[in-house]
C-alpha cells in the first residue's frame, strides 16, 4: 500500500527549488573573491557562466544542475552580471556535454560534495530520530533534514527519498516513545489500560467514553460525578512520574492524539501504541478531572454565595416594608400612652383602646427580629444552605491533597480536621481547633459566645479554601491549573548545577553575603548624592527647603492644536463595526487558524462565529448581544 504523502509537491518545490526573488538571489548566489578567481580561469564567457551556475546550484539548493533543466531567468541574469557574460551564453554551455561533465567532477572535488547513498540514508534517519520525537510537523522536519544535507555537503536526493526518511524517522520515533513510556509496566497495569475500552458496568459506553462525558455544569451531583471518575482513573494505578520518561512536548502530543481518537480507532491500533496512548490519556484525564473538580467547587461556592446575597437583599427589602408597619403601630401606641399620662387617664386602657395588646406585642416581637444583626446578612443565608454544601463536602475534601506555605498552615490544619471528622464520623469538634485563618467578619458566626459552631466552621473553611486556591496560596497535587507556583520556575537541581558552574543566568550574585553589603554601599552612595543635591538646591523637581518634601506636579504639555487635530482625524475615520475590523485583521494574520477541531485538527469554516464568541468572552458582553452585532450569526 502506498504511503501517505507527508508534503505536497508544491511544498517540496519550495523547499528544493531555486528562488527567484531579489533578496534570496543576493543571499544565496553572491559570489565572493575566491569564487570569482576560480571562475576567471575559464576563458570563454559561456564556460565562465556555466561553471558559476554549477557552483551556485551545488551550494543552494544543494544538487547538480541537470543538463535539460532551465534555470530561472532572474538567476541566470544575476550570475551572468557577476562573471562578465550574457544570459544567452548558458545555452551554449549546456550544449557542450563533455565540458559540463568535466566541470561537475572538478567542482565536486573542489567543494567536497559527495553523493547520497544507503549509508547516509540510515545515518540521517537515526540523526532525525531525536527531533522527530518532539516535532511531528513534516515541513519542519523536512527543512531540518535539507539544511543538514547542505551543511554536510551531500547532494540532495529526490523528494521521494527524503519523504521516505521522514516516514521512517517519524515511525521509529513514535515506536521509541511508546516503548519507553511502557517500559517496566507490570502486566496487571497493562490489563487495566486495556480495560478502558471495555463497557462500563452501568452504561452501554466504554469506560473511556464514560470518563470523557463528565458534565461541567456546576451542581453538587456533577461535582460528585467528576470525583467518581477521578477515583476510577486513580484506581488504574498509572505512575504519576510516567510523563517524565519522555519529552514533555511528546507526552502532550500523545495525550492530545488519544483524546481525539474514538474508542473504535483505539481498538484498531497495535497493542503497544494503544496502551501508550491510553496511558497518556489516563494521566491527562486525571489532571483535567482534578482541574474540573476544583473549578466546579469554586463555581459552586460562588453560586451559593451569590444566592445567599440575593436572599439577604430580598429579606432586607421585605424587612423595610415590615419595619414601616411595625413602627406605625409602635408610634400609635406610644402616642396613646403619652396622651393618657398627660390627661391623667389609665395608660393601659388607652393602649388597649388605640392599638390592642396583642397587636402591640406582635409589633415589638417583629422589631426585635428585624433588629437581630443576622437578619439580612449574606453569611447567615449561606449557613442556611449547609445541606447543599454537606452533600459534596466530605467527598471533595477526601479526594484531594491540599498543600501550601506557612501563611496558610492554620487553614490546612482546619481542612485536615474537617476531613478527619467526616472520615471518623465524629459529631463534635476537638478542644483545640485552628482558628488563625478565620476572618473578623466570620468570627461572630463561627464563634458565637466563644464556642465554635461546627456548621459555620466548615463553611468558613470552604470559603477560605476557595479564596486561597484562587490566590495561589494553596495548591493541589495532580492539578495543572492549581499547581505550586514554584513548579513553573527553574527546578532546584538545575539552579544548583548552574550556580556551581558559574553559569547562572542572573545579573546579580547568588551569594547573599556578597550581595547585601554591595547593595548597602550602593544605597548609601545614592543617599549621599541626594543629600548633596538637596543642600545645593539642585534636586530636579523636588523642594526640601521648608523641611517638607514637595514634588513639582507634571503638567500636560500637549498643545491644544494637537488635541483639535486628533479629534478632526478621528472624525475623518470611517465608522466600522468591531466585528468587521476583527475579520479584516484575521485575514492578515490568520488568527482563527490557530483554533482547530479537537479531533480532526481542521480550522473552523465559520470565522465570523468564532471571532464573535472570542470577542464576547473577552469583553464580557454576552453571546446574544454579540450575535446581534455580527451579520449572519445566530
Short mmCIF file of C-alpha atoms in Angstrom, two decimals, residues 164-403:
data_model
loop_
_atom_site.label_atom_id
_atom_site.label_comp_id
_atom_site.label_asym_id
_atom_site.label_seq_id
_atom_site.Cartn_x
_atom_site.Cartn_y
_atom_site.Cartn_z
CA UNK A 164 10.95 8.07 2.97
CA UNK A 165 13.49 9.31 5.55
CA UNK A 166 10.76 11.40 7.17
CA UNK A 167 8.38 8.44 7.26
CA UNK A 168 10.92 6.15 8.89
CA UNK A 169 12.18 8.75 11.37
CA UNK A 170 8.66 9.64 12.47
CA UNK A 171 7.61 6.00 12.76
CA UNK A 172 10.72 4.95 14.70
CA UNK A 173 10.46 8.00 16.98
CA UNK A 174 6.86 7.14 17.77
CA UNK A 175 7.70 3.50 18.47
CA UNK A 176 10.59 4.55 20.69
CA UNK A 177 8.35 6.87 22.70
CA UNK A 178 5.77 4.14 23.14
CA UNK A 179 8.39 1.63 24.26
CA UNK A 180 9.98 4.00 26.76
CA UNK A 181 6.61 5.01 28.18
CA UNK A 182 5.53 1.42 28.81
CA UNK A 183 8.92 0.09 29.85
CA UNK A 184 8.73 -1.79 33.13
CA UNK A 185 4.94 -1.56 33.42
CA UNK A 186 3.54 -4.75 35.03
CA UNK A 187 1.10 -6.92 33.03
CA UNK A 188 -1.66 -6.08 35.52
CA UNK A 189 -1.33 -2.37 34.72
CA UNK A 190 -1.39 -3.21 31.01
CA UNK A 191 -4.65 -5.07 31.53
CA UNK A 192 -6.15 -2.09 33.35
CA UNK A 193 -5.23 0.12 30.42
CA UNK A 194 -6.95 -2.26 28.01
CA UNK A 195 -9.97 -2.26 30.32
CA UNK A 196 -10.56 1.38 29.43
CA UNK A 197 -12.02 0.17 26.15
CA UNK A 198 -14.35 -2.35 27.84
CA UNK A 199 -18.02 -1.47 28.51
CA UNK A 200 -18.73 0.36 31.77
CA UNK A 201 -20.77 -1.62 34.29
CA UNK A 202 -23.68 0.86 34.50
CA UNK A 203 -23.85 2.12 30.93
CA UNK A 204 -23.52 0.78 27.42
CA UNK A 205 -20.49 3.02 26.87
CA UNK A 206 -16.88 2.02 27.20
CA UNK A 207 -15.08 3.10 30.37
CA UNK A 208 -13.02 5.61 28.37
CA UNK A 209 -16.11 7.18 26.79
CA UNK A 210 -17.80 7.33 30.20
CA UNK A 211 -14.78 9.10 31.67
CA UNK A 212 -14.89 11.67 28.87
CA UNK A 213 -18.58 12.50 29.35
CA UNK A 214 -18.43 14.29 32.69
CA UNK A 215 -20.88 17.19 32.94
CA UNK A 216 -19.23 20.54 33.65
CA UNK A 217 -22.38 22.32 34.80
CA UNK A 218 -21.84 23.47 38.42
CA UNK A 219 -24.00 21.29 40.65
CA UNK A 220 -23.22 19.11 43.69
CA UNK A 221 -24.18 15.90 41.86
CA UNK A 222 -21.94 16.82 38.91
CA UNK A 223 -19.04 17.50 41.26
CA UNK A 224 -19.54 14.10 42.85
CA UNK A 225 -19.67 12.53 39.36
CA UNK A 226 -16.34 14.14 38.41
CA UNK A 227 -14.73 12.93 41.63
CA UNK A 228 -16.13 9.44 40.96
CA UNK A 229 -14.47 9.46 37.52
CA UNK A 230 -11.25 10.75 39.05
CA UNK A 231 -11.29 7.84 41.51
CA UNK A 232 -11.65 5.43 38.56
CA UNK A 233 -8.62 6.99 36.86
CA UNK A 234 -6.55 6.83 40.04
CA UNK A 235 -7.54 3.19 40.54
CA UNK A 236 -5.82 2.35 37.27
CA UNK A 237 -2.50 2.84 39.06
CA UNK A 238 -0.73 4.73 36.27
CA UNK A 239 2.53 6.07 37.77
CA UNK A 240 2.47 9.84 38.17
CA UNK A 241 6.12 10.03 37.10
CA UNK A 242 5.37 8.40 33.74
CA UNK A 243 5.40 11.69 31.75
CA UNK A 244 8.94 12.43 32.93
CA UNK A 245 10.28 9.49 30.90
CA UNK A 246 9.76 11.23 27.56
CA UNK A 247 9.93 14.89 26.43
CA UNK A 248 7.03 16.95 27.72
CA UNK A 249 6.02 18.08 24.24
CA UNK A 250 5.88 14.49 23.05
CA UNK A 251 3.74 13.44 26.01
CA UNK A 252 1.29 16.29 25.49
CA UNK A 253 1.03 15.38 21.82
CA UNK A 254 0.30 11.74 22.63
CA UNK A 255 -2.35 12.71 25.17
CA UNK A 256 -3.99 15.06 22.67
CA UNK A 257 -3.92 12.37 19.99
CA UNK A 258 -5.55 9.86 22.34
CA UNK A 259 -8.31 12.33 23.24
CA UNK A 260 -9.01 12.94 19.56
CA UNK A 261 -9.44 9.25 18.76
CA UNK A 262 -12.66 7.36 19.21
CA UNK A 263 -12.80 4.08 21.08
CA UNK A 264 -13.16 2.18 17.79
CA UNK A 265 -9.99 3.75 16.39
CA UNK A 266 -8.06 2.95 19.55
CA UNK A 267 -9.13 -0.70 19.36
CA UNK A 268 -7.70 -0.94 15.83
CA UNK A 269 -4.20 0.20 16.86
CA UNK A 270 -1.31 -2.09 17.66
CA UNK A 271 -1.09 -3.18 21.30
CA UNK A 272 1.98 -1.09 22.13
CA UNK A 273 0.70 2.10 20.57
CA UNK A 274 -2.79 1.63 22.01
CA UNK A 275 -1.52 1.15 25.55
CA UNK A 276 0.92 4.06 25.33
CA UNK A 277 -1.84 6.38 24.13
CA UNK A 278 -4.21 5.11 26.81
CA UNK A 279 -1.57 5.69 29.49
CA UNK A 280 -1.03 9.26 28.27
CA UNK A 281 -4.79 9.79 28.05
CA UNK A 282 -5.24 8.43 31.58
CA UNK A 283 -2.69 10.81 33.08
CA UNK A 284 -4.07 13.78 31.14
CA UNK A 285 -7.60 12.80 32.13
CA UNK A 286 -6.61 12.67 35.79
CA UNK A 287 -5.18 16.18 35.56
CA UNK A 288 -8.17 17.51 33.64
CA UNK A 289 -10.67 15.94 36.05
CA UNK A 290 -8.75 17.37 39.01
CA UNK A 291 -8.88 20.84 37.50
CA UNK A 292 -12.54 20.41 36.56
CA UNK A 293 -13.45 19.40 40.11
CA UNK A 294 -11.60 22.34 41.66
CA UNK A 295 -13.10 24.80 39.17
CA UNK A 296 -16.59 23.40 39.81
CA UNK A 297 -16.02 23.70 43.57
CA UNK A 298 -15.11 27.35 43.05
CA UNK A 299 -18.22 27.94 40.92
CA UNK A 300 -20.45 26.16 43.44
CA UNK A 301 -19.20 28.32 46.30
CA UNK A 302 -19.63 31.46 44.20
CA UNK A 303 -23.14 30.36 43.18
CA UNK A 304 -24.17 29.57 46.75
CA UNK A 305 -22.68 32.84 48.00
CA UNK A 306 -24.49 34.82 45.30
CA UNK A 307 -27.78 33.14 46.08
CA UNK A 308 -27.23 33.89 49.78
CA UNK A 309 -26.52 37.55 48.97
CA UNK A 310 -29.64 37.78 46.80
CA UNK A 311 -31.72 36.16 49.52
CA UNK A 312 -30.28 38.56 52.09
CA UNK A 313 -31.06 41.56 49.87
CA UNK A 314 -34.63 40.32 49.42
CA UNK A 315 -35.02 40.00 53.18
CA UNK A 316 -33.68 43.49 53.69
CA UNK A 317 -36.22 44.91 51.22
CA UNK A 318 -39.02 42.93 52.82
CA UNK A 319 -37.89 43.99 56.29
CA UNK A 320 -38.10 47.64 55.28
CA UNK A 321 -41.79 47.23 54.49
CA UNK A 322 -42.39 45.26 57.68
CA UNK A 323 -40.48 47.83 59.72
CA UNK A 324 -42.70 50.67 58.49
CA UNK A 325 -45.84 48.78 59.55
CA UNK A 326 -44.44 47.91 63.00
CA UNK A 327 -43.16 51.44 63.52
CA UNK A 328 -46.56 52.91 62.74
CA UNK A 329 -48.12 50.58 65.31
CA UNK A 330 -45.50 51.46 67.93
CA UNK A 331 -45.83 55.21 67.24
CA UNK A 332 -49.59 54.95 67.72
CA UNK A 333 -49.08 53.00 70.96
CA UNK A 334 -46.51 55.43 72.32
CA UNK A 335 -48.68 58.45 71.42
CA UNK A 336 -51.67 56.90 73.22
CA UNK A 337 -49.56 56.31 76.32
CA UNK A 338 -48.28 59.89 76.29
CA UNK A 339 -51.76 61.38 75.83
CA UNK A 340 -53.20 59.17 78.59
CA UNK A 341 -50.50 60.20 81.05
CA UNK A 342 -50.99 63.91 80.31
CA UNK A 343 -54.76 63.54 80.66
CA UNK A 344 -54.45 61.56 83.91
CA UNK A 345 -56.13 58.53 82.37
CA UNK A 346 -55.11 54.88 82.63
CA UNK A 347 -52.29 54.28 80.03
CA UNK A 348 -53.09 50.59 79.71
CA UNK A 349 -56.73 51.28 78.90
CA UNK A 350 -55.66 53.82 76.29
CA UNK A 351 -53.16 51.35 74.77
CA UNK A 352 -55.82 48.65 74.61
CA UNK A 353 -58.28 51.03 73.03
CA UNK A 354 -55.98 52.58 70.40
CA UNK A 355 -53.79 49.57 69.41
CA UNK A 356 -54.66 46.44 71.23
CA UNK A 357 -52.37 44.50 73.50
CA UNK A 358 -51.74 41.54 71.18
CA UNK A 359 -51.07 43.80 68.19
CA UNK A 360 -48.64 45.78 70.34
CA UNK A 361 -46.81 42.58 71.40
CA UNK A 362 -46.60 41.39 67.76
CA UNK A 363 -45.06 44.69 66.67
CA UNK A 364 -42.46 44.56 69.44
CA UNK A 365 -41.55 40.98 68.51
CA UNK A 366 -41.30 41.93 64.84
CA UNK A 367 -38.98 44.86 65.60
CA UNK A 368 -36.81 42.61 67.80
CA UNK A 369 -36.37 40.09 64.95
CA UNK A 370 -35.54 42.87 62.50
CA UNK A 371 -33.01 44.33 64.92
CA UNK A 372 -31.14 41.00 65.01
CA UNK A 373 -27.65 41.54 63.42
CA UNK A 374 -28.03 38.31 61.47
CA UNK A 375 -31.13 39.49 59.64
CA UNK A 376 -30.30 40.29 56.03
CA UNK A 377 -26.71 39.04 56.40
CA UNK A 378 -25.35 37.01 53.47
CA UNK A 379 -23.37 34.71 55.75
CA UNK A 380 -26.48 33.84 57.72
CA UNK A 381 -28.19 32.87 54.50
CA UNK A 382 -25.13 30.86 53.44
CA UNK A 383 -25.25 28.93 56.71
CA UNK A 384 -28.88 28.06 55.96
CA UNK A 385 -27.66 26.27 52.80
CA UNK A 386 -25.43 23.91 54.74
CA UNK A 387 -27.38 20.89 53.45
CA UNK A 388 -26.31 21.65 49.86
CA UNK A 389 -22.69 22.09 50.91
CA UNK A 390 -22.79 19.00 53.10
CA UNK A 391 -23.80 16.89 50.06
CA UNK A 392 -20.33 17.25 48.48
CA UNK A 393 -18.10 18.47 51.31
CA UNK A 394 -16.85 15.09 52.69
CA UNK A 395 -16.14 13.58 49.26
CA UNK A 396 -14.46 16.75 47.98
CA UNK A 397 -12.07 17.12 50.91
CA UNK A 398 -11.14 13.43 50.90
CA UNK A 399 -10.47 13.39 47.13
CA UNK A 400 -7.63 15.93 47.09
CA UNK A 401 -4.43 16.68 48.91
CA UNK A 402 -4.13 20.40 49.64
CA UNK A 403 -0.73 21.95 50.23
#
